[in-house]
């Protein structure tokens, strides 16, 4: 229904353009996706403390469920297997561009999403509100500068910043220097919703009553020997005039030779007067092999209005490296690893020894003996504070025709937990199909089965086995029949941030 409504709206728009006789042109992409998944729910239950029994040093119900009992309470609590929960999310996204409005370089762009859950209520998050505007703005672009007004997403070293407002970008010195700035009402981090939305209210009274003001400046220099980018961003609560966030960042990419490059960046939190995430990576590449080596110091960032900063989260440091080799045609072998350790939490736990460091390793290979077949295999191992995991997964892709691909995949994950007696083993297999049956139309489908086994010494070792089915239909519509690119004055001149 949502895809049909979008097509009808587009036909109405096209008819209006023809009727007015204007040379407007458009490009519209519709994606409609549907998924079905059912899984075991859980139900909170209680039992009088006097009715529990002591088994192996812990208390259980008479029918074998481990319980949690607080000192002095007359009841103990536990979880039983609940009813089967079914989620059937349906998501339709619409992204389009309209130009040829009588002013060269003027265009209108939008990206919206309509989501609903056709299954059980309140099972799948992210479907409320049903309609979300991801981006929607008017743009005027020339060779020297670009201006935007409306809802936008700005990507930089500091992350994704969504806001309703204005942005201006100027390009100078043969386009080697770029300066931009933006100002507007901010959106919540990682969301297309304002922070005042009821859908983002896990903190109740701590939630801001007004949207934050966000402003930023950036400058970049591009040269054949490397790039340099500087960023500054400030967010302010208009009700109290206090800072929500105040940060700066720098990033650079230096081409040391035709095969060797260095990427580095750092962030500084001016409000907290401390360094944020810092990293550096050295890359070497040639025709048959490539390698990287790097260092990362990660520190989480939280807006000052949240309570999470009060818990004094600590960051971690890591050294990492990777190598990829292609010894023969069609074969690629890769490996990467990382060793990480957390900073001192400045807490004292004399009765408990907690691991504060870990490592992770991945090895894999891809083999394509022909254009029709491709084989892929990966193995991941990770050991860290609180838990470890080991997984193996692989797949076979077959292309019976140029526009049709079939992929059979399977995997296994083992996840032992240090502080809980609830270790789990997960096995899965599935089949994916993708068919591009014209330049405009594309369809895909997927079916996967997940089988989980929980290692518990009590009756709570019930499974969460599930089957997932999904289908997707995409269509590209436009006045240029999808075969021509946008006019030079309308093409986006923004470069991805480094």
Tab-separated table of N, CA and C in Angstrom, residues 50 93 102 121 126 129 168 198 202 213 298 325 352 410:
chain	number	residue	atom	x	y	z
A	50	UNK	N	9.584	-18.308	51.187
A	50	UNK	CA	9.498	-19.536	51.979
A	50	UNK	C	9.238	-20.753	51.110
A	93	UNK	N	10.842	3.872	2.372
A	93	UNK	CA	11.623	5.111	2.341
A	93	UNK	C	11.486	5.749	0.965
A	102	UNK	N	13.817	27.009	-12.740
A	102	UNK	CA	13.928	28.338	-13.307
A	102	UNK	C	15.154	29.095	-12.866
A	121	UNK	N	1.991	-5.464	19.203
A	121	UNK	CA	2.285	-4.087	19.582
A	121	UNK	C	3.520	-4.023	20.484
A	126	UNK	N	11.671	1.566	17.059
A	126	UNK	CA	12.002	2.305	15.860
A	126	UNK	C	10.843	2.563	14.922
A	129	UNK	N	7.773	7.584	15.930
A	129	UNK	CA	6.564	7.796	15.146
A	129	UNK	C	6.632	7.102	13.786
A	168	UNK	N	26.222	26.705	5.016
A	168	UNK	CA	26.881	27.405	3.918
A	168	UNK	C	28.283	26.838	3.730
A	198	UNK	N	8.591	12.348	22.478
A	198	UNK	CA	8.149	11.354	23.458
A	198	UNK	C	8.710	9.972	23.151
A	202	UNK	N	13.533	7.923	27.729
A	202	UNK	CA	13.834	6.927	28.755
A	202	UNK	C	14.225	7.556	30.083
A	213	UNK	N	20.253	24.354	20.551
A	213	UNK	CA	20.798	25.094	19.426
A	213	UNK	C	22.164	24.506	19.083
A	298	UNK	N	40.049	5.407	22.639
A	298	UNK	CA	38.632	5.749	22.556
A	298	UNK	C	38.119	6.239	23.906
A	325	UNK	N	46.148	-10.488	1.499
A	325	UNK	CA	47.053	-11.031	0.482
A	325	UNK	C	46.222	-11.694	-0.609
A	352	UNK	N	36.793	-9.074	44.485
A	352	UNK	CA	36.571	-9.495	43.104
A	352	UNK	C	37.738	-9.028	42.247
A	410	UNK	N	25.745	-19.666	6.289
A	410	UNK	CA	25.556	-20.375	7.555
A	410	UNK	C	26.622	-19.900	8.532
